[in-house]
JSON list of C-alpha atoms in Angstrom, two decimals:
[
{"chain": "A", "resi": 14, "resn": "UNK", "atom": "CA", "xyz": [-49.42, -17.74, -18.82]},
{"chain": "A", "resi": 15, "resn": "UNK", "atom": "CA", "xyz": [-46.51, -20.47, -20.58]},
{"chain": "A", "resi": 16, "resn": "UNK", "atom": "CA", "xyz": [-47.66, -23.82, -20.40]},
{"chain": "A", "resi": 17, "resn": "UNK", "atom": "CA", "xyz": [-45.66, -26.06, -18.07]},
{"chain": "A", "resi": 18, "resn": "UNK", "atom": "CA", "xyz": [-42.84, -27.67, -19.93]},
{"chain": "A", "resi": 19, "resn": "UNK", "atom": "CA", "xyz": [-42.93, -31.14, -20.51]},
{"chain": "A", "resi": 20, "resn": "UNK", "atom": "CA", "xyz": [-40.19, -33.42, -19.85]},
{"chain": "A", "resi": 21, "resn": "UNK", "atom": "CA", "xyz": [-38.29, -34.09, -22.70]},
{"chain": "A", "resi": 22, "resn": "UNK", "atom": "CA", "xyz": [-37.99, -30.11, -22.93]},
{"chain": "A", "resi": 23, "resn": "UNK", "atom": "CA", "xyz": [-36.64, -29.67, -20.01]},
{"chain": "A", "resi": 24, "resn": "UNK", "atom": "CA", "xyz": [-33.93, -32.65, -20.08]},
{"chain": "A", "resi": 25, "resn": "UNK", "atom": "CA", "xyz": [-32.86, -31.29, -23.59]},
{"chain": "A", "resi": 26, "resn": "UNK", "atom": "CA", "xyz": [-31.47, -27.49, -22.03]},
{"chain": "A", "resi": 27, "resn": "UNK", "atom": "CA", "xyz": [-27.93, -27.63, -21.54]},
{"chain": "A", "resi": 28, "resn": "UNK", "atom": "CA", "xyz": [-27.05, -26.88, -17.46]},
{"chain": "A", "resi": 29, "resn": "UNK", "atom": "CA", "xyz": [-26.39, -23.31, -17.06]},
{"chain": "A", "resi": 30, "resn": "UNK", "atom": "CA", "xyz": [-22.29, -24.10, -16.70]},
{"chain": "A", "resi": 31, "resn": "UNK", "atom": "CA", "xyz": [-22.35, -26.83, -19.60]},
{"chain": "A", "resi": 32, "resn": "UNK", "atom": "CA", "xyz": [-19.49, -26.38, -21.07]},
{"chain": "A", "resi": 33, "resn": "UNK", "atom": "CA", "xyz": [-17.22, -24.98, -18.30]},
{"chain": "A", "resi": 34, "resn": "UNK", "atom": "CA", "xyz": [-14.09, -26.85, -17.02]},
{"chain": "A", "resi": 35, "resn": "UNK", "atom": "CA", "xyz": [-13.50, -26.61, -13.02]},
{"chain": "A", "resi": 36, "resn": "UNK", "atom": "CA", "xyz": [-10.16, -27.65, -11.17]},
{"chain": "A", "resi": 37, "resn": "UNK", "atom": "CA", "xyz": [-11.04, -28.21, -7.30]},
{"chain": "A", "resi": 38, "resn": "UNK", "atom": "CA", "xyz": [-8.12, -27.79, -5.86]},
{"chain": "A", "resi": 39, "resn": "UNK", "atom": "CA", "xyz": [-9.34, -28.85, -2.61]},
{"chain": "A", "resi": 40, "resn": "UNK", "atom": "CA", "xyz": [-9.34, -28.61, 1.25]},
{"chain": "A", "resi": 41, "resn": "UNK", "atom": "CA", "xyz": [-11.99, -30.08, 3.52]},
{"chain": "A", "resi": 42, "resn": "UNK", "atom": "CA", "xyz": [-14.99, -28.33, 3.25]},
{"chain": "A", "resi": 43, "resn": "UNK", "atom": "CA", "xyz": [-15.26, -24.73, 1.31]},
{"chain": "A", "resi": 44, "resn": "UNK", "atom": "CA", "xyz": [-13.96, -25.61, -1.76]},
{"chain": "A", "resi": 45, "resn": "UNK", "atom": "CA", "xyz": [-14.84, -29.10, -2.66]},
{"chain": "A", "resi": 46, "resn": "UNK", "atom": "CA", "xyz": [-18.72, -27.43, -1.53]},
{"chain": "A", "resi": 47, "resn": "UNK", "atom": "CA", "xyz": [-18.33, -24.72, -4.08]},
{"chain": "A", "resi": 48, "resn": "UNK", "atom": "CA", "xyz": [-17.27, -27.05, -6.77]},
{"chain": "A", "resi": 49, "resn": "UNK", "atom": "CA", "xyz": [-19.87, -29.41, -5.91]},
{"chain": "A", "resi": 50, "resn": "UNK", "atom": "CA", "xyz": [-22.35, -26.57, -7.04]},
{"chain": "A", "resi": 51, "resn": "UNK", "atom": "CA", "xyz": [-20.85, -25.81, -10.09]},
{"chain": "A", "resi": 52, "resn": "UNK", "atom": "CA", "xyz": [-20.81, -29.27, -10.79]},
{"chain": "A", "resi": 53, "resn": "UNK", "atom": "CA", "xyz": [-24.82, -29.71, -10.33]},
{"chain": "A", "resi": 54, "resn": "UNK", "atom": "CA", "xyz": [-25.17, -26.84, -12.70]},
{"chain": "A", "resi": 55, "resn": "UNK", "atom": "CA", "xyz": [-23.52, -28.63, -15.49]},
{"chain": "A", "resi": 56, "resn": "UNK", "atom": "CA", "xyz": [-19.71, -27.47, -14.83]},
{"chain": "A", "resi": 57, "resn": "UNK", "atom": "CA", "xyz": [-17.00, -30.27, -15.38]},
{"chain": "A", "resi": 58, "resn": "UNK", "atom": "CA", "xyz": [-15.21, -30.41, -12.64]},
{"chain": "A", "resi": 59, "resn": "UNK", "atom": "CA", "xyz": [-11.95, -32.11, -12.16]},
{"chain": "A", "resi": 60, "resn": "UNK", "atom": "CA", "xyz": [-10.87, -32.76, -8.56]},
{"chain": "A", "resi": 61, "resn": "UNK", "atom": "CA", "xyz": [-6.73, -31.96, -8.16]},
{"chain": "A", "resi": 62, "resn": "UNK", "atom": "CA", "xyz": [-5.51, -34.08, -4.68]},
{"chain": "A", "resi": 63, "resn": "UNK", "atom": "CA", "xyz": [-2.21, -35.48, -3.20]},
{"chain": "A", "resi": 64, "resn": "UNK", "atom": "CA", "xyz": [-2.09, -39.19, -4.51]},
{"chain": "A", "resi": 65, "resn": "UNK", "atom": "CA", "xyz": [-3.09, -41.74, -2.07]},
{"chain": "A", "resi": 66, "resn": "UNK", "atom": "CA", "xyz": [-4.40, -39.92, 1.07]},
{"chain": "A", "resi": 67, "resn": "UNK", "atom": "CA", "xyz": [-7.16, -37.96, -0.93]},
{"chain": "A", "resi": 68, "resn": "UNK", "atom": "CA", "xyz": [-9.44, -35.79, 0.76]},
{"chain": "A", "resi": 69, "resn": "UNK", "atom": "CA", "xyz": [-8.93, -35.02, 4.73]},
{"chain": "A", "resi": 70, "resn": "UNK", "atom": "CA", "xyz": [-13.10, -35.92, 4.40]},
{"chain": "A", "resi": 71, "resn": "UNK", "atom": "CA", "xyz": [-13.11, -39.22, 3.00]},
{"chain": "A", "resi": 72, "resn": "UNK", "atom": "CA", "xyz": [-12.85, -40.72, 6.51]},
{"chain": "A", "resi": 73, "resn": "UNK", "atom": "CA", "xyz": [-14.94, -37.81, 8.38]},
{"chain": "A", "resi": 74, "resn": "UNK", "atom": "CA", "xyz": [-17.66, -36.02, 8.00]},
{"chain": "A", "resi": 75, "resn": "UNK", "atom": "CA", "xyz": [-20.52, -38.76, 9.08]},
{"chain": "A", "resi": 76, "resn": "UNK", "atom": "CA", "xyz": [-21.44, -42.23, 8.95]},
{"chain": "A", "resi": 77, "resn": "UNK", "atom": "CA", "xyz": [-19.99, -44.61, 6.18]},
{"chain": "A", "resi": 78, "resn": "UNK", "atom": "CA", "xyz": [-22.65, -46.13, 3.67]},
{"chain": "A", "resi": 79, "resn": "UNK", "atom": "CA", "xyz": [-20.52, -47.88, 2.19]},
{"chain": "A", "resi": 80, "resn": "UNK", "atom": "CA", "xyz": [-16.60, -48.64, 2.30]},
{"chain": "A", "resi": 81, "resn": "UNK", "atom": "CA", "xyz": [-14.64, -46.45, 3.94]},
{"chain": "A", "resi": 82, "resn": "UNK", "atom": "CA", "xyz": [-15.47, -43.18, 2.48]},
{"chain": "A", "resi": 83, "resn": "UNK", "atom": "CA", "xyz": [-18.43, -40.91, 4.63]},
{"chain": "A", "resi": 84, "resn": "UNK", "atom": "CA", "xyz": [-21.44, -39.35, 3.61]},
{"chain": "A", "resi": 85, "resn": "UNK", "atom": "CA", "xyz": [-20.42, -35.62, 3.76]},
{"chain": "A", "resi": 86, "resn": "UNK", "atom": "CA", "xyz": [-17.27, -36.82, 1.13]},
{"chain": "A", "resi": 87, "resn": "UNK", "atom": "CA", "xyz": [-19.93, -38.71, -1.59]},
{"chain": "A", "resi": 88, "resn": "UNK", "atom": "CA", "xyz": [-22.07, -35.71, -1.08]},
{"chain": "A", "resi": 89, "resn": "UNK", "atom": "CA", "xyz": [-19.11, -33.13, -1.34]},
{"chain": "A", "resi": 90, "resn": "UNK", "atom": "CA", "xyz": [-17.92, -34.66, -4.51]},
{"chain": "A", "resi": 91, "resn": "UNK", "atom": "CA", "xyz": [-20.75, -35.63, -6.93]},
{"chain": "A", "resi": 92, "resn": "UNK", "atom": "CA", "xyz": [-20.80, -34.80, -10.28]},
{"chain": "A", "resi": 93, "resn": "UNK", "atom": "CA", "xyz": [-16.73, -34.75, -9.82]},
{"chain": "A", "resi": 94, "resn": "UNK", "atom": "CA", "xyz": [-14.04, -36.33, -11.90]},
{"chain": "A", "resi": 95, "resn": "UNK", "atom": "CA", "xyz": [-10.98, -37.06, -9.63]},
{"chain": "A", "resi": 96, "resn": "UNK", "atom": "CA", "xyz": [-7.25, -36.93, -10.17]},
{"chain": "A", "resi": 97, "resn": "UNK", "atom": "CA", "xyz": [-3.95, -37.38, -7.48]},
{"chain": "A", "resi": 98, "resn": "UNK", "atom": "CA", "xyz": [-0.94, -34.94, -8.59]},
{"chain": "A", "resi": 99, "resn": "UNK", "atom": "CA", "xyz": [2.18, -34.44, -6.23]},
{"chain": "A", "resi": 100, "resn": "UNK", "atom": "CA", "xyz": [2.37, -30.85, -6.43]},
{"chain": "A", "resi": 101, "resn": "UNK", "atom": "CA", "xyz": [5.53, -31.21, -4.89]},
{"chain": "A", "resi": 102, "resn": "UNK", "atom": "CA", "xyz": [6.87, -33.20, -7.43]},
{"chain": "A", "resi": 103, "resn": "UNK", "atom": "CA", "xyz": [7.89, -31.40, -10.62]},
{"chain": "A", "resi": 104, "resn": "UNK", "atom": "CA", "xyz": [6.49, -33.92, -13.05]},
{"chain": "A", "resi": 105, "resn": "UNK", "atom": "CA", "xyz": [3.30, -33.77, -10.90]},
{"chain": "A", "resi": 106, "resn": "UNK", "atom": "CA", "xyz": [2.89, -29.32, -11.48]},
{"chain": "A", "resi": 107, "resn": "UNK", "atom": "CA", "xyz": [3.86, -30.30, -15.36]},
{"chain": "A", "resi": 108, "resn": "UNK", "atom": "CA", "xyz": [0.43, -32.37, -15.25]},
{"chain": "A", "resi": 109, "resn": "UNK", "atom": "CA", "xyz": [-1.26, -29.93, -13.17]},
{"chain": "A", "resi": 110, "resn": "UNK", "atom": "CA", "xyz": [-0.12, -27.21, -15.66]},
{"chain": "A", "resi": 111, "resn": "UNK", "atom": "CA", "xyz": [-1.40, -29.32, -18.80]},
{"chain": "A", "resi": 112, "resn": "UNK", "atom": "CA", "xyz": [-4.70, -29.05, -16.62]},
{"chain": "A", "resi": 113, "resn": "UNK", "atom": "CA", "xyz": [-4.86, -25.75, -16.19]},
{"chain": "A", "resi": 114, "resn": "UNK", "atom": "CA", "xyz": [-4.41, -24.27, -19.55]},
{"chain": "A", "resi": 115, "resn": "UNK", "atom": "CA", "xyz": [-7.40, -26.50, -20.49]},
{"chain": "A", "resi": 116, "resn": "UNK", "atom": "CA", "xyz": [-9.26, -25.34, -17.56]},
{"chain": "A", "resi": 117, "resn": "UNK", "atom": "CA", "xyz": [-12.12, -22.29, -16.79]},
{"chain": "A", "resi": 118, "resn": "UNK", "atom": "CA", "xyz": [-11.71, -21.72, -13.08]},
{"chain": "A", "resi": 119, "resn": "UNK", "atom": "CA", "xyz": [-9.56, -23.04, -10.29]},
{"chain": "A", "resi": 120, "resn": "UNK", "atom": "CA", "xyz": [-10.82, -23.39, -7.41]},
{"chain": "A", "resi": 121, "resn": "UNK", "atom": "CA", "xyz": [-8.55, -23.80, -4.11]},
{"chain": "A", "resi": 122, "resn": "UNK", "atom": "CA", "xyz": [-8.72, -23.41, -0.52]},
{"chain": "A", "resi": 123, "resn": "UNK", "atom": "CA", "xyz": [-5.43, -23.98, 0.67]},
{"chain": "A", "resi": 124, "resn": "UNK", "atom": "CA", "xyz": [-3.95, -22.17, 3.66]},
{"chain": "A", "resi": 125, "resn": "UNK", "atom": "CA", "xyz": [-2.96, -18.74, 2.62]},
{"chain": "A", "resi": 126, "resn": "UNK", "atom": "CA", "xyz": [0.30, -19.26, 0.42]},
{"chain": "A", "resi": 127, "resn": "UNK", "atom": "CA", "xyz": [0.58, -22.65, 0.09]},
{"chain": "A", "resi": 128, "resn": "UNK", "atom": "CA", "xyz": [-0.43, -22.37, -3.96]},
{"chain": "A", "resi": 129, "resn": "UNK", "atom": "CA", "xyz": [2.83, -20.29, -4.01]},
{"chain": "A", "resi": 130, "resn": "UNK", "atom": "CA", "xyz": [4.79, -22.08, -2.18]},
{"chain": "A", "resi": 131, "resn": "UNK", "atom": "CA", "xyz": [4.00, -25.13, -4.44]},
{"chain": "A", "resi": 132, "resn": "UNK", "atom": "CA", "xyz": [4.53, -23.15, -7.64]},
{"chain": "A", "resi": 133, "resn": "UNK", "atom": "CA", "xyz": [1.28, -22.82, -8.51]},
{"chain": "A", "resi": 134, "resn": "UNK", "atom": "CA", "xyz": [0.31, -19.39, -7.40]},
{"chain": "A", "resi": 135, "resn": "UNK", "atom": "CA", "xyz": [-2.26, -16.90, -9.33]},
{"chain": "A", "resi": 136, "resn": "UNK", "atom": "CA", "xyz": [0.97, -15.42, -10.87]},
{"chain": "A", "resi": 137, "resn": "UNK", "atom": "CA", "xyz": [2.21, -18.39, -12.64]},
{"chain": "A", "resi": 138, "resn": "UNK", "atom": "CA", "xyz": [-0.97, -19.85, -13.64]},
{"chain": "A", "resi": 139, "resn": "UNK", "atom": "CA", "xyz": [-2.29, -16.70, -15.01]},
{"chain": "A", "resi": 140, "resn": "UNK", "atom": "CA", "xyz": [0.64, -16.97, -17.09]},
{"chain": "A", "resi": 141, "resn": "UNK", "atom": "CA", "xyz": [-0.08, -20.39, -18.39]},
{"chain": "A", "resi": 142, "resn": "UNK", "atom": "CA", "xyz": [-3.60, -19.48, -18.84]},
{"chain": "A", "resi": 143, "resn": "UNK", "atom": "CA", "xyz": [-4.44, -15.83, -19.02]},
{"chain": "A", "resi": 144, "resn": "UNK", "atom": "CA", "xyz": [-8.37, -16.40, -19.02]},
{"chain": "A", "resi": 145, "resn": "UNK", "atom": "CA", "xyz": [-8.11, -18.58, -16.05]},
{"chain": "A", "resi": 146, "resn": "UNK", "atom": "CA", "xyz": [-11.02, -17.42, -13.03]},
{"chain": "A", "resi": 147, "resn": "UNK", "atom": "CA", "xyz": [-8.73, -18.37, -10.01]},
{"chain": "A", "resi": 148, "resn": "UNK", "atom": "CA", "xyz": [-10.26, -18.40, -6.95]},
{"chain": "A", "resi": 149, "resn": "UNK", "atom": "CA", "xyz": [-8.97, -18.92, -3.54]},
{"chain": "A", "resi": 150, "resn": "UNK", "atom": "CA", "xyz": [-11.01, -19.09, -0.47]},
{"chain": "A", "resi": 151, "resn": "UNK", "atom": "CA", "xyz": [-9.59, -19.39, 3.36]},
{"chain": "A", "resi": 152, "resn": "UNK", "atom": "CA", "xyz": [-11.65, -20.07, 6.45]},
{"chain": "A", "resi": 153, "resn": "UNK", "atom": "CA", "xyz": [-10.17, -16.52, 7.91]},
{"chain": "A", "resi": 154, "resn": "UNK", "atom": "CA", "xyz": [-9.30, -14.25, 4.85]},
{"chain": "A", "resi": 155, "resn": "UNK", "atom": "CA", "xyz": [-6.47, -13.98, 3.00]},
{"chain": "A", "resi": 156, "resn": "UNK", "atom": "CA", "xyz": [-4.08, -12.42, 5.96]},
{"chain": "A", "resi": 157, "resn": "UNK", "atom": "CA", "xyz": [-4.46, -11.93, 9.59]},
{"chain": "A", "resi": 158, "resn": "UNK", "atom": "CA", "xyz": [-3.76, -13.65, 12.72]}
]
């Protein structure tokens, strides 16, 4: 049987994702949660929103410790970096783009088509950064009603 580790051991191994740069590219609740896991495991994550309003969970989600924002959005977004980018705007994809060929994995959650819609679908980012993980996530798939 290993002896137990003792502490400086353990706070000297890197986090499993150490190393790995995240873009949450984020909606409400399913992809600022995934993020917020790879961020506990050591990922750097870099939170992509619209300038000024922020997250639709700042003001939801719970009581308010303190300020304005709510529990669920200081839980949802530990271990998070945050940035505002107008999408919209084409200085504000240039940035986004400068992002993304530095980045790992993308992570948004978007309706279905809104990436694209923006100019920032899989098809152009892949170009900008062919090792890029993309990975979109919708409440009800991809397509349907």
């Amino acid at each position: 049987m290993n002896a137990p580790a003792d502490s400086s051991t353990v706070s000297s191994r890197p986090l499993p994702l150490a190393g790995v740069r995240v873009l949450d590219v984020f909606q409400v609740m399913a992809g600022p949660c995934a993020c917020m896991m790879m961020g506990d495991l050591g990922a750097e994550v870099i939170k992509v929103g619209p300038p000024g309003t922020g997250d639709q969970i700042r003001h939801a989600m719970g009581f308010k410790m303190k300020g304005e924002d709510s529990i669920g959005f200081l839980n949802m977004n530990r271990n998070k970096r945050s940035i505002g980018i107008n999408l919209k705007s084409e200085a504000g994809r240039d940035l986004f783009f400068k992002l993304v060929k530095e980045a790992d994995i993308l992570v948004e959650n978007y309706q279905p088509g809104v990436m694209k819609k923006l100019g920032c679908g899989y098809d152009v980012l892949s170009k900008i950064n062919p090792a890029l993980v993309y990975v979109s996530i919708s409440g009800f798939g991809q397509s349907g009603p």
